[in-house]
PDB file of C-alpha atoms in Angstrom:
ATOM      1  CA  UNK A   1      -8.106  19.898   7.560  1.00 96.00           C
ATOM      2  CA  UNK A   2      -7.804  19.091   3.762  1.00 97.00           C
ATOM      3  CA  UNK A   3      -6.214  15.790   2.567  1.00 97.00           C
ATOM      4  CA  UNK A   4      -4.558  15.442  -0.797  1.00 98.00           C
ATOM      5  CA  UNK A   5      -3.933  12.179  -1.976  1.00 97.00           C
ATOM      6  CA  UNK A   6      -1.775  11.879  -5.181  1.00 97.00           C
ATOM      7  CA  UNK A   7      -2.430   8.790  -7.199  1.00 95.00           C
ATOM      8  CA  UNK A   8      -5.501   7.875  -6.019  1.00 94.00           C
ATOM      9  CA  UNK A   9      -5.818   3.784  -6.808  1.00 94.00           C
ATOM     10  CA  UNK A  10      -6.443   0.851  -4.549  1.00 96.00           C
ATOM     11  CA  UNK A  11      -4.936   1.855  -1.727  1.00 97.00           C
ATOM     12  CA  UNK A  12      -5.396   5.407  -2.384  1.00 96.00           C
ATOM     13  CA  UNK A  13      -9.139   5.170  -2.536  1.00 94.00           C
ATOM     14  CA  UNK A  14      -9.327   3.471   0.670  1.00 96.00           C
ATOM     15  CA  UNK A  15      -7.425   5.814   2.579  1.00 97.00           C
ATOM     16  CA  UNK A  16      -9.750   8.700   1.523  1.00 95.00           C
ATOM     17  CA  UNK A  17     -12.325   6.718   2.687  1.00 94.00           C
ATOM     18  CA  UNK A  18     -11.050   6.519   6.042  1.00 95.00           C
ATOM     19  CA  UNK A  19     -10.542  10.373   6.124  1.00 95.00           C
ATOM     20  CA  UNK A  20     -14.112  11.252   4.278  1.00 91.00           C
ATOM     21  CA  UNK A  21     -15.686   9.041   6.807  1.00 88.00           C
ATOM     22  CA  UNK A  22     -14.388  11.643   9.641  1.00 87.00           C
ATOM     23  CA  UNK A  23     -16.223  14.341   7.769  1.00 90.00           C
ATOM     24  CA  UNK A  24     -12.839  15.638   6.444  1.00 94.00           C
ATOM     25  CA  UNK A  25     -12.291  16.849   2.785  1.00 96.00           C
ATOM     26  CA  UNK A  26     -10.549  14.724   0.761  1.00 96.00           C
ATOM     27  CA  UNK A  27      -8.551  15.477  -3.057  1.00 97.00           C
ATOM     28  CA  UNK A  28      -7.087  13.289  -5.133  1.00 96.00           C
ATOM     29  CA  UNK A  29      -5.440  12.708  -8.347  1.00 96.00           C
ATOM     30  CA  UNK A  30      -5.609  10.138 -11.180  1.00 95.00           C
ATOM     31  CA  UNK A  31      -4.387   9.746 -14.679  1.00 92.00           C
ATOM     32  CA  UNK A  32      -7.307   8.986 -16.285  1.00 90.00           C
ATOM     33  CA  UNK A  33     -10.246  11.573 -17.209  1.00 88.00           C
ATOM     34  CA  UNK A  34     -12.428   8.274 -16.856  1.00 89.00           C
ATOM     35  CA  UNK A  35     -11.543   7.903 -13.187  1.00 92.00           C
ATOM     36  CA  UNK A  36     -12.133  11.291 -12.408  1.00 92.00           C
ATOM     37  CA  UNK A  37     -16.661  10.226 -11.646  1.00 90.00           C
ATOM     38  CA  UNK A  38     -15.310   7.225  -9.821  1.00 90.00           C
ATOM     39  CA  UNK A  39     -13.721   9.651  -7.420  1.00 92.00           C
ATOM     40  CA  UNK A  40     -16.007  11.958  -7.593  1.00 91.00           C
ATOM     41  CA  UNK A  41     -18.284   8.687  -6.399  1.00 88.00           C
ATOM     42  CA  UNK A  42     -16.665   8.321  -3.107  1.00 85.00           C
ATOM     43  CA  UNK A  43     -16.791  12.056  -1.950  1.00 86.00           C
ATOM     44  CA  UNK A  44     -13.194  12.685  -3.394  1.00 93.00           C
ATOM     45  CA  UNK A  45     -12.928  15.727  -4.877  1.00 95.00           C
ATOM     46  CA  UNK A  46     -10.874  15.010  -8.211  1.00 95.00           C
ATOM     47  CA  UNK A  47      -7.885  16.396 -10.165  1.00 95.00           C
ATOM     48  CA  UNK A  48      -5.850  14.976 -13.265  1.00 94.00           C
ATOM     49  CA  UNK A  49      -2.343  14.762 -12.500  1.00 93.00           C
ATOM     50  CA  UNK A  50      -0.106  13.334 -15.178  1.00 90.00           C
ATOM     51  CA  UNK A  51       2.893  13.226 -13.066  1.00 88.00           C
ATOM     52  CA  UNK A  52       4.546  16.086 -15.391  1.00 88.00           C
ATOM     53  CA  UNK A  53       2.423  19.425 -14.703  1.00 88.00           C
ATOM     54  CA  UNK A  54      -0.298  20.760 -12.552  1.00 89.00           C
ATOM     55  CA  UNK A  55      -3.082  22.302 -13.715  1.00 89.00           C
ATOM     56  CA  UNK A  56      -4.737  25.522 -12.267  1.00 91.00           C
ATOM     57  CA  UNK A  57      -7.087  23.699 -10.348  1.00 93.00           C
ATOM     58  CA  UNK A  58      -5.094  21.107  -8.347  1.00 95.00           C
ATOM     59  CA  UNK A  59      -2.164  24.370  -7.656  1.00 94.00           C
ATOM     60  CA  UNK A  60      -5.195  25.924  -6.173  1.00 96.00           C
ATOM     61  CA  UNK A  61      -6.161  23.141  -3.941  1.00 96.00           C
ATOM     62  CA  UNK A  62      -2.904  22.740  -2.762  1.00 96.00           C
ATOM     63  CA  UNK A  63      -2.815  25.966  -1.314  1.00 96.00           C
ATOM     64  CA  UNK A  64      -5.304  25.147   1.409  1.00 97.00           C
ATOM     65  CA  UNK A  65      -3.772  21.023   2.113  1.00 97.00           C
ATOM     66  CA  UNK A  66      -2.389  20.548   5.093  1.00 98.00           C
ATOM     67  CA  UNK A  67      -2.114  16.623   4.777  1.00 98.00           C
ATOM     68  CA  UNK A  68      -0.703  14.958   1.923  1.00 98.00           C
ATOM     69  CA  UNK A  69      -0.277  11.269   0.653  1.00 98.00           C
ATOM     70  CA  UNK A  70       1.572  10.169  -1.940  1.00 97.00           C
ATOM     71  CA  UNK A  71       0.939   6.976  -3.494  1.00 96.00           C
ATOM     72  CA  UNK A  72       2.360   7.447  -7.196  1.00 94.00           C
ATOM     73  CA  UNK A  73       5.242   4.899  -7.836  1.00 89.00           C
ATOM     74  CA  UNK A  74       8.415   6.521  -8.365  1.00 89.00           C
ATOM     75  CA  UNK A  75      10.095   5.594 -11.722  1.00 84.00           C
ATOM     76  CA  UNK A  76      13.645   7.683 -12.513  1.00 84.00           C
ATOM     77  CA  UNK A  77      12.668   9.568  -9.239  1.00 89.00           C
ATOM     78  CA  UNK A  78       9.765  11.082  -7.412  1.00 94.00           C
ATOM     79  CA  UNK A  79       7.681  12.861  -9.732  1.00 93.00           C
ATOM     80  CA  UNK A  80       6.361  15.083  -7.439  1.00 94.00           C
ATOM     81  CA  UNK A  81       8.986  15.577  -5.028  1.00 95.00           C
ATOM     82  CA  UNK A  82      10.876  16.594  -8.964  1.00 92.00           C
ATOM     83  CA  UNK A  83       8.007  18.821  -9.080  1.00 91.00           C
ATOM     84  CA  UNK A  84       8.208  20.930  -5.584  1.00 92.00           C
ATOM     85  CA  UNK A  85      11.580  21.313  -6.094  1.00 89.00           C
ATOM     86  CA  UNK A  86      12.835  24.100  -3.809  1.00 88.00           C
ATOM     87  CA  UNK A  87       8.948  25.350  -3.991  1.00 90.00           C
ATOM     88  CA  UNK A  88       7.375  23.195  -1.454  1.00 93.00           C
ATOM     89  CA  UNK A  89       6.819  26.447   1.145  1.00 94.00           C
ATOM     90  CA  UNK A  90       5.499  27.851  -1.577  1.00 95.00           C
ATOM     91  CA  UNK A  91       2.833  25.233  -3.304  1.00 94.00           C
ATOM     92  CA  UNK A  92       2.035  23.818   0.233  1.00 96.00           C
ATOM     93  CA  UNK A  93       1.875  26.736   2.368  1.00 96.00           C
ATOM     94  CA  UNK A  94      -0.151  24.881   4.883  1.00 97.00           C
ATOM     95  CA  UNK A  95       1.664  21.484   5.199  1.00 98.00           C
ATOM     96  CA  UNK A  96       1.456  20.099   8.529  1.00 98.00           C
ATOM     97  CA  UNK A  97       1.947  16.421   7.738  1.00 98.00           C
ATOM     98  CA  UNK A  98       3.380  14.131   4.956  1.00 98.00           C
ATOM     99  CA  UNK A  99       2.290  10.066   4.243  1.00 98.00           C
ATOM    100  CA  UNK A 100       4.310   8.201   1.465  1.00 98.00           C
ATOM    101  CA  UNK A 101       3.415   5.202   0.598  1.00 98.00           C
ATOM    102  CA  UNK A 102       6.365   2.521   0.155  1.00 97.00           C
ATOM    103  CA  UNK A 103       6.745  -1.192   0.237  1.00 96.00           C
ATOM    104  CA  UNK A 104       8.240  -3.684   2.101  1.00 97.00           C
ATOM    105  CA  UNK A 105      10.105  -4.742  -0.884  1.00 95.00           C
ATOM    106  CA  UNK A 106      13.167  -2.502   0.466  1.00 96.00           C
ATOM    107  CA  UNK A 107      13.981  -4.879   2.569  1.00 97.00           C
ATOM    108  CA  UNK A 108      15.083  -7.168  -0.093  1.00 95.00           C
ATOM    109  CA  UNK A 109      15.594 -10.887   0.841  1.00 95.00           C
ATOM    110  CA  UNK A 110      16.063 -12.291   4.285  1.00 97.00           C
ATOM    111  CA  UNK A 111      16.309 -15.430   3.803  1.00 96.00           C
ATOM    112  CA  UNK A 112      12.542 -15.812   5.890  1.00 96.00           C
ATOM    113  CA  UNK A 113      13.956 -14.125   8.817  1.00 97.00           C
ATOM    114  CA  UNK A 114      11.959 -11.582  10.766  1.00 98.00           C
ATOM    115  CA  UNK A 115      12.512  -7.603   9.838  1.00 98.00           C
ATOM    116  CA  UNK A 116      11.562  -4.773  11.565  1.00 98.00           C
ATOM    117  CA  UNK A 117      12.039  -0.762  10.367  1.00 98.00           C
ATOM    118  CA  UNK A 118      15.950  -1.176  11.881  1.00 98.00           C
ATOM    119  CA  UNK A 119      16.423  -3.758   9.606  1.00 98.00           C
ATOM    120  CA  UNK A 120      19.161  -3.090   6.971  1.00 97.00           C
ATOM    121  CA  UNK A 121      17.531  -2.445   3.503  1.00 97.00           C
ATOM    122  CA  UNK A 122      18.619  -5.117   0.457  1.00 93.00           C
ATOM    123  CA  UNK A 123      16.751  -4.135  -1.865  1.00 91.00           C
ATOM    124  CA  UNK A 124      17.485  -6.487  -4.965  1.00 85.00           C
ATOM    125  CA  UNK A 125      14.487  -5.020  -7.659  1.00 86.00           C
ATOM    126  CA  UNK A 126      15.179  -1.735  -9.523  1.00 88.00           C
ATOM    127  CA  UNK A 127      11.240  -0.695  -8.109  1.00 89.00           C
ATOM    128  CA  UNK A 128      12.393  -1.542  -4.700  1.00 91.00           C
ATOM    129  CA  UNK A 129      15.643   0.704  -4.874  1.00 93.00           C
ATOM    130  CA  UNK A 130      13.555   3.790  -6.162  1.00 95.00           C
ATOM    131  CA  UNK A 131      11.240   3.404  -3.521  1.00 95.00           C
ATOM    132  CA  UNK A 132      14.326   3.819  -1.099  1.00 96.00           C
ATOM    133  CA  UNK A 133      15.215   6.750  -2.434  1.00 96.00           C
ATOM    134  CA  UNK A 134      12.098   8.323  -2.725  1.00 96.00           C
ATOM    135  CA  UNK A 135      11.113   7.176   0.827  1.00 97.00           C
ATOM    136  CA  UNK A 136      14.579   9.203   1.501  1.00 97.00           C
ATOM    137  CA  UNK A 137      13.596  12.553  -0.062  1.00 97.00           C
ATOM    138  CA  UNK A 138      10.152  12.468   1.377  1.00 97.00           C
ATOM    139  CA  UNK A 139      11.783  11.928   5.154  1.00 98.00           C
ATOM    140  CA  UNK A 140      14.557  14.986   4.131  1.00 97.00           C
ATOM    141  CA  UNK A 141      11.391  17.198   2.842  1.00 97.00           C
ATOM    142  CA  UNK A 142       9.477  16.578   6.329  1.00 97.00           C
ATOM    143  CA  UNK A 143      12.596  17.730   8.087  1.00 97.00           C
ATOM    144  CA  UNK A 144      13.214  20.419   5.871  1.00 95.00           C
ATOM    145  CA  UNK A 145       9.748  21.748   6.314  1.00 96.00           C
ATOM    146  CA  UNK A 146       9.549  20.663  10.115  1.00 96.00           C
ATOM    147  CA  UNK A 147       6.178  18.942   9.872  1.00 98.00           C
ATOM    148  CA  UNK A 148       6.470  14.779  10.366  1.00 98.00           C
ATOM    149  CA  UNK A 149       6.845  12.522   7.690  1.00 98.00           C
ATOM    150  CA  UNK A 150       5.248   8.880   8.094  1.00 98.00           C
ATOM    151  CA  UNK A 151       6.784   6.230   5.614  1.00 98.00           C
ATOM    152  CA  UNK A 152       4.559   3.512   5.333  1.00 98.00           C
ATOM    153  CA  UNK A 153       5.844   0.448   3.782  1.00 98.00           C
ATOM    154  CA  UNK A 154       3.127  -1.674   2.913  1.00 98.00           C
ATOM    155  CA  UNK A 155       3.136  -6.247   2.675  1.00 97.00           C
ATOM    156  CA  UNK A 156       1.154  -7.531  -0.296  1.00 96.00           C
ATOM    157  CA  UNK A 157      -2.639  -5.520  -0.303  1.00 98.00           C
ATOM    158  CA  UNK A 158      -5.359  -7.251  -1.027  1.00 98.00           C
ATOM    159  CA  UNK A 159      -9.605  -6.506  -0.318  1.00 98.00           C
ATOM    160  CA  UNK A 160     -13.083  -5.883  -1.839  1.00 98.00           C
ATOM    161  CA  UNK A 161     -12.317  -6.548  -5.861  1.00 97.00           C
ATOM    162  CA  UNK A 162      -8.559  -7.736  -5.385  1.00 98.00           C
ATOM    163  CA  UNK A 163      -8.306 -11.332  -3.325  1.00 98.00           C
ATOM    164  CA  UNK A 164      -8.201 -15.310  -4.118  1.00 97.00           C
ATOM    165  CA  UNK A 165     -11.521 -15.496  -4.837  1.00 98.00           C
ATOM    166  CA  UNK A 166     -11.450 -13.425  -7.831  1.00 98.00           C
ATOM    167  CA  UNK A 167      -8.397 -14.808  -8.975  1.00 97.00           C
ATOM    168  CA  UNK A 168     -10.446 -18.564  -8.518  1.00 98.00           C
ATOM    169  CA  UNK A 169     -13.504 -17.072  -9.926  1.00 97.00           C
ATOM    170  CA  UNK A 170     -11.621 -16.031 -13.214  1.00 97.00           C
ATOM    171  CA  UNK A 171      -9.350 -19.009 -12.921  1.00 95.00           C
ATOM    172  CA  UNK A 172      -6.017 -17.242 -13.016  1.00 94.00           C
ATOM    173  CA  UNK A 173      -4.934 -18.648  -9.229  1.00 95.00           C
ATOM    174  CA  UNK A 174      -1.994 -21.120  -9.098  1.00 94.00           C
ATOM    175  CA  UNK A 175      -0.583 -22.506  -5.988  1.00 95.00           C
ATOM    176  CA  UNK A 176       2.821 -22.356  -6.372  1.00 95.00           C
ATOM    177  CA  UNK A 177       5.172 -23.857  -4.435  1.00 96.00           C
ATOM    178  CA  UNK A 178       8.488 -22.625  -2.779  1.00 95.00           C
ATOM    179  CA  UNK A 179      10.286 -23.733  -0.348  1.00 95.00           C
ATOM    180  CA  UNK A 180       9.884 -22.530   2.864  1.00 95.00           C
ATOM    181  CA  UNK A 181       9.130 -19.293   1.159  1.00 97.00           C
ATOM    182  CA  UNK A 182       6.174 -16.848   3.215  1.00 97.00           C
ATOM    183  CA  UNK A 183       4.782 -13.804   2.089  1.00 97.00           C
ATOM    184  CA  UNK A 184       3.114 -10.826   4.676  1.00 98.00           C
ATOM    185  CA  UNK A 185      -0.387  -8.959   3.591  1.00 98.00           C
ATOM    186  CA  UNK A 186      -2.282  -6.633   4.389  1.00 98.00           C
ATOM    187  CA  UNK A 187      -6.414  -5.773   4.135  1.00 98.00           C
ATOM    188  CA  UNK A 188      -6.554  -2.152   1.984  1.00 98.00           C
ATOM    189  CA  UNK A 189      -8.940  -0.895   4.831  1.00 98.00           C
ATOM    190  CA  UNK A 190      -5.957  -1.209   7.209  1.00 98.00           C
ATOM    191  CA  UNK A 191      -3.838   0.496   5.737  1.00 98.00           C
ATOM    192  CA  UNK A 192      -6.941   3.254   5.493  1.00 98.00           C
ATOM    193  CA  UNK A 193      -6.603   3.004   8.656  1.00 98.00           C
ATOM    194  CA  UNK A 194      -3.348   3.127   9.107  1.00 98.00           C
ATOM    195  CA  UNK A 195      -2.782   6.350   7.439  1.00 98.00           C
ATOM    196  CA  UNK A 196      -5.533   8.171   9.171  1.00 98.00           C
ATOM    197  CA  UNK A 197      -4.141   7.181  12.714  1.00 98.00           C
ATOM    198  CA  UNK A 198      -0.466   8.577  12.045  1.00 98.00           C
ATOM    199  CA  UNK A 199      -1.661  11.593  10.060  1.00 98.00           C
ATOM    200  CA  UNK A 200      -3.905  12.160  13.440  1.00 97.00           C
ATOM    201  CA  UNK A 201      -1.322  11.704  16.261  1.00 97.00           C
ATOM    202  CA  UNK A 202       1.131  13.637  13.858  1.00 97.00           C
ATOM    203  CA  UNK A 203       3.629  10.409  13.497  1.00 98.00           C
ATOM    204  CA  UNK A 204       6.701  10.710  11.143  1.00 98.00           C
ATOM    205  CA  UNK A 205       9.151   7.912  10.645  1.00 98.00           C
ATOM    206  CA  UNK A 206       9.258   4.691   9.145  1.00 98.00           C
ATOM    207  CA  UNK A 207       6.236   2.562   9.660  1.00 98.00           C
ATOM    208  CA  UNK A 208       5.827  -1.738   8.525  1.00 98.00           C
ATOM    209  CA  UNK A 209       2.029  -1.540   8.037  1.00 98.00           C
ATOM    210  CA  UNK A 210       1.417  -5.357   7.638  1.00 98.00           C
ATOM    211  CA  UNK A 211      -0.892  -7.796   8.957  1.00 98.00           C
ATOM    212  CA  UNK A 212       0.228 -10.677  12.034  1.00 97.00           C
ATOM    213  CA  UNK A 213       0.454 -13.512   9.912  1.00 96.00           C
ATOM    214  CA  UNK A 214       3.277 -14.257   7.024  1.00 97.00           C
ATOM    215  CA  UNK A 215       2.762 -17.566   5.242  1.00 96.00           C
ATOM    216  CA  UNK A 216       3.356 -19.549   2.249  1.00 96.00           C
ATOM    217  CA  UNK A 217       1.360 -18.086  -0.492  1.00 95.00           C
ATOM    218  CA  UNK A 218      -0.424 -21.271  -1.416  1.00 96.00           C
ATOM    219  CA  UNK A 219      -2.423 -21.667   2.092  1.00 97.00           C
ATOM    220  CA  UNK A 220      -3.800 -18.650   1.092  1.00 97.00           C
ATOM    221  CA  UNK A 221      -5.236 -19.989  -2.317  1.00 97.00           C
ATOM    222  CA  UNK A 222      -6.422 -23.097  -0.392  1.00 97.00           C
ATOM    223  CA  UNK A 223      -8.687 -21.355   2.484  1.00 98.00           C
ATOM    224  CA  UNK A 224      -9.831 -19.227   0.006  1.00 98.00           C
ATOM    225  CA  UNK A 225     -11.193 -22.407  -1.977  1.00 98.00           C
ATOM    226  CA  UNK A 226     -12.222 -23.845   1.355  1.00 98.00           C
ATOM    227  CA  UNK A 227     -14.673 -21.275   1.942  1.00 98.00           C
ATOM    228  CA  UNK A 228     -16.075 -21.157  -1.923  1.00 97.00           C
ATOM    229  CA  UNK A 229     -16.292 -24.845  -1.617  1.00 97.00           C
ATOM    230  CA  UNK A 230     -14.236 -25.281  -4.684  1.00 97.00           C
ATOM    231  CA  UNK A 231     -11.540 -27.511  -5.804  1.00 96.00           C
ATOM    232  CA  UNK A 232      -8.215 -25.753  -5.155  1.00 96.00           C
ATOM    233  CA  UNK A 233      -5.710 -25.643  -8.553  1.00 96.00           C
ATOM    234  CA  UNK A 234      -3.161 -27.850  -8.663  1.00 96.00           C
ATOM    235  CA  UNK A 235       0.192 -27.760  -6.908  1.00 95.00           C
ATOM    236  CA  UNK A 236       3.132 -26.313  -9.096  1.00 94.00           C
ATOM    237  CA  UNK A 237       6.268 -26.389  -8.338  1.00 95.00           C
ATOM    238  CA  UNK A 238       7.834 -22.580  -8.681  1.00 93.00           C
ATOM    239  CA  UNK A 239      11.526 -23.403 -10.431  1.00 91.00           C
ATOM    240  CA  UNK A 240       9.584 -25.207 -13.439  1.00 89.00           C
ATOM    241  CA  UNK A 241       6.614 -22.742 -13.668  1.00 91.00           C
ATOM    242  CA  UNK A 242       5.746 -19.899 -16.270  1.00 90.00           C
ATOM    243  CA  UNK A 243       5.943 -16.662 -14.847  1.00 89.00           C
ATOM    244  CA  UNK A 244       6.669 -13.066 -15.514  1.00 90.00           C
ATOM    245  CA  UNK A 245       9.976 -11.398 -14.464  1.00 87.00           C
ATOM    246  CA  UNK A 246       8.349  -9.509 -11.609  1.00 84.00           C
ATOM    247  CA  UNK A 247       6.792 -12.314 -10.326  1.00 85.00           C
ATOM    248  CA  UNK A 248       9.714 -14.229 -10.158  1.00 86.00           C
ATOM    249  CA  UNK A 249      11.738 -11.126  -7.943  1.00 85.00           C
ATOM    250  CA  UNK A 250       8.723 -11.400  -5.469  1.00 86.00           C
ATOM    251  CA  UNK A 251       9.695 -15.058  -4.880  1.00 92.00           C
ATOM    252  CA  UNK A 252      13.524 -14.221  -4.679  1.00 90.00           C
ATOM    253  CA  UNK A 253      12.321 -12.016  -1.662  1.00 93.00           C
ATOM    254  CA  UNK A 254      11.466 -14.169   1.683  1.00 96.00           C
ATOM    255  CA  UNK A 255      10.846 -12.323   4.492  1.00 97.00           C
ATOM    256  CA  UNK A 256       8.821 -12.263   7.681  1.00 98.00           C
ATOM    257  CA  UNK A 257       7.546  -8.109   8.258  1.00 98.00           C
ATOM    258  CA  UNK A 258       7.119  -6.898  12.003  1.00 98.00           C
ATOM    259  CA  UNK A 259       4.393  -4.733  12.656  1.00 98.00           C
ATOM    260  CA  UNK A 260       5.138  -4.103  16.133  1.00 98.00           C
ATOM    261  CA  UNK A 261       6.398  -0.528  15.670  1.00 98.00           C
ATOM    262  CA  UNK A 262       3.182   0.536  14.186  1.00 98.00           C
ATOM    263  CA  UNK A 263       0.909  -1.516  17.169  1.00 98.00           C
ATOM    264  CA  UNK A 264       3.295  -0.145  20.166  1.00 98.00           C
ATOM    265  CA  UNK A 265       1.730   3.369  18.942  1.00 98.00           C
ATOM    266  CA  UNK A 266      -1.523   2.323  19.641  1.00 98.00           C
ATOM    267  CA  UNK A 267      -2.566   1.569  16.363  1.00 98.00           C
ATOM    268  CA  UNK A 268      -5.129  -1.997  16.327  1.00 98.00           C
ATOM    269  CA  UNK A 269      -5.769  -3.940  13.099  1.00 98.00           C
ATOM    270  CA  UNK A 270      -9.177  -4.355  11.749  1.00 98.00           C
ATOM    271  CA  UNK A 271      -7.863  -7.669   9.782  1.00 98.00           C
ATOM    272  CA  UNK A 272      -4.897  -8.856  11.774  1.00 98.00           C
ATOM    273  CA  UNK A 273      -4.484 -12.688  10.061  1.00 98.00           C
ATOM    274  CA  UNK A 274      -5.881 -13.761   6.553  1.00 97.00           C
ATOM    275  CA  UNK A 275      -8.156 -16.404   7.697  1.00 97.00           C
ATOM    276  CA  UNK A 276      -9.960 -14.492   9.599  1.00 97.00           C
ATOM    277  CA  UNK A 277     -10.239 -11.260   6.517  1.00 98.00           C
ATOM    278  CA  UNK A 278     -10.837 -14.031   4.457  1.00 98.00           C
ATOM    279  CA  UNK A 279     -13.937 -14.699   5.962  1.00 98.00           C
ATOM    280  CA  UNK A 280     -15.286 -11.940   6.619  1.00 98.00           C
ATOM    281  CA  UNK A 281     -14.778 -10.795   3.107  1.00 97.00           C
ATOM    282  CA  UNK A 282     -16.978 -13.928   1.923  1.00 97.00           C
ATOM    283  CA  UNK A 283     -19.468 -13.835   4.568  1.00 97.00           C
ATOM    284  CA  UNK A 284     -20.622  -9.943   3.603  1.00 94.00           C
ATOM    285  CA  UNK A 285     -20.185 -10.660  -0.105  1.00 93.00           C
ATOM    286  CA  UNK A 286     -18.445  -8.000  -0.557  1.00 93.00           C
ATOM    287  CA  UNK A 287     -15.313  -9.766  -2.001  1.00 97.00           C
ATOM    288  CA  UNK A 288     -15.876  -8.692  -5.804  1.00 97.00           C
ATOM    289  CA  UNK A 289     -15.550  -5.075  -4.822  1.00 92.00           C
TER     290      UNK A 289
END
C-alpha cells in the first residue's frame, strides 16, 4: 500500500499520520521547499508540487500509489484532475482508491436546518461552487477507473496549533453574535481518521465528516475561556462588525451537518462534541501544536 497525499497542510498532515501510524508509506506534496523537512519530520516522504508540473520524482512515485488524497483547493478547476487528463491509467497504474477532500460549504445556506449528503447543494461562494465541481470530476474519475471514490466534505477543522485558545492567547478571538446562526466542526485527527477508515473498507461516495454538535460560534469562544480561566472578549454584534468578505459568506451560511452516513458505516469519532475536544486538548497541553 502507498498513500499519496497532494497538498499536504493541516488536514493533510494529519491524515498521513493516521496512515504512517499503520506502518504504511505515506507521500505528499507541498508548495514550499521549506515544508519539504517538516514532512520529512512526520515520516512523509516529500515532493514539491506547484500545481502546474510534476517533477521526475513525484511521476515516479506515482507509479507505485495505490491510494490517493487530494486536498489542494481547486481554483478555475482541479489542478490535478487538469493534470491526468485522459492519462490517469497511465500516471496511476495502481489506483485502487481515491479521497478528495471537500467542504460542507456546498451545501450553501439552510436557513439552520439539518443536511445530510441527499441534501440539495446551494452553494452561494465562488470556493464552494468549485469544490462542487471538482468533487464531480473526482466521483466521474473513480467510475471511470472502477476503483471507489470517497468525497469527504469536511465542517470547520480545528486541533493541536489551530483552536480558541490560540486565537485568545494572541487576542484575535471575537464573539460574534448572529442570530440563531450555528456552525458544525470537526477535530483534524478525525478526519485522519476518517480517511483511513473509508480508504480501508474501500468506501466511495459522498461522506459529511463532522462532529455531533453544531452551535453558535460564540459558546465555543466562551468554554474555551472557561477552561484558561480568562475573561472571554466582548459580545459583538455581527451586522455592525469589521470583517473580511469571506468571513462574512461563512455567516450567510447556517446549517446543521449530519454525520450519520459516515457513523452507520461503522466509523466512531474520537472527538464527537467540542466541549469535550476542548478539554482534552487543554488538559494534555497539546493545544499550541
Amino acid at each position: 500500500m502507498h498513500v499519496m497525499i497532494f497538498g499536504c497542510g493541516y488536514s493533510g498532515t494529519a491524515i498521513a499520520k493516521a496512515f504512517a501510524s499503520q506502518g504504511v508509506r505515506v507521500s505528499g506534496t507541498t508548495r514550499s521547499a521549506e515544508k519539504l523537512e517538516a514532512l520529512r519530520a512526520n515520516r512523509i516522504e516529500a515532493f514539491l508540487f506547484d500545481g502546474e508540473t510534476m517533477g521526475d520524482g513525484l511521476s515516479r512515485a506515482l507509479e507505485s500509489v495505490t491510494h490517493l488524497v487530494q486536498s489542494i483547493a481547486p481554483g478555475k478547476a482541479d489542478p490535478l484532475l487538469q493534470l491526468l487528463g485522459e492519462d490517469s491509467g497511465r500516471v496511476l497504474p495502481r489506483l485502487e482508491w481515491i479521497g478528495y477532500l471537500s467542504t460542507v460549504g456546498v451545501y450553501g445556506d439552510h436557513k439552520g436546518a439539518w443536511v445530510t449528503e441527499e441534501t440539495r447543494c446551494l452553494p452561494v461562494s465562488g470556493r464552494s461552487k468549485e469544490r462542487l465541481e471538482a468533487e464531480q470530476g473526482w466521483l466521474a474519475l473513480g467510475q471511470e477507473r472502477g476503483v471507489p471514490a470517497a468525497v469527504l466534505r469536511l465542517s470547520g477543522i480545528y486541533g493541536p496549533g489551530r483552536n480558541a485558545f490560540c486565537n485568545l492567547e494572541k487576542g484575535t478571538a471575537r464573539r460574534l453574535i448572529k442570530k440563531d446562526q450555528v456552525f458544525n466542526r470537526i477535530r483534524v485527527e478525525d478526519i485522519g481518521a476518517a480517511t483511513r477508515f473509508l480508504s480501508a473498507r474501500g468506501l466511495g461516495g459522498i461522506y459529511n465528516v463532522t462532529d455531533d454538535r453544531p452551535g453558535p460560534p460564540q459558546d465555543v469562544i466562551v468554554e474555551a475561556a472557561r477552561l484558561m480561566g480568562v475573561e472571554p472578549p466582548p459580545e459583538q454584534a455581527f451586522e455592525t462588525a469589521e470583517l473580511t468578505p469571506m468571513a462574512r459568506t461563512f455567516y450567510g451560511e447556517n446549517k446543521r451537518v449530519s454525520n450519520a452516513k459516515l457513523k452507520k458505516a461503522g466509523f466512531e469519532l474520537s472527538f464527537p462534541t467540542y466541549p469535550m475536544s476542548l478539554a482534552q486538548l487543554w488538559q494534555d497541553g497539546r493545544w499550541r501544536g
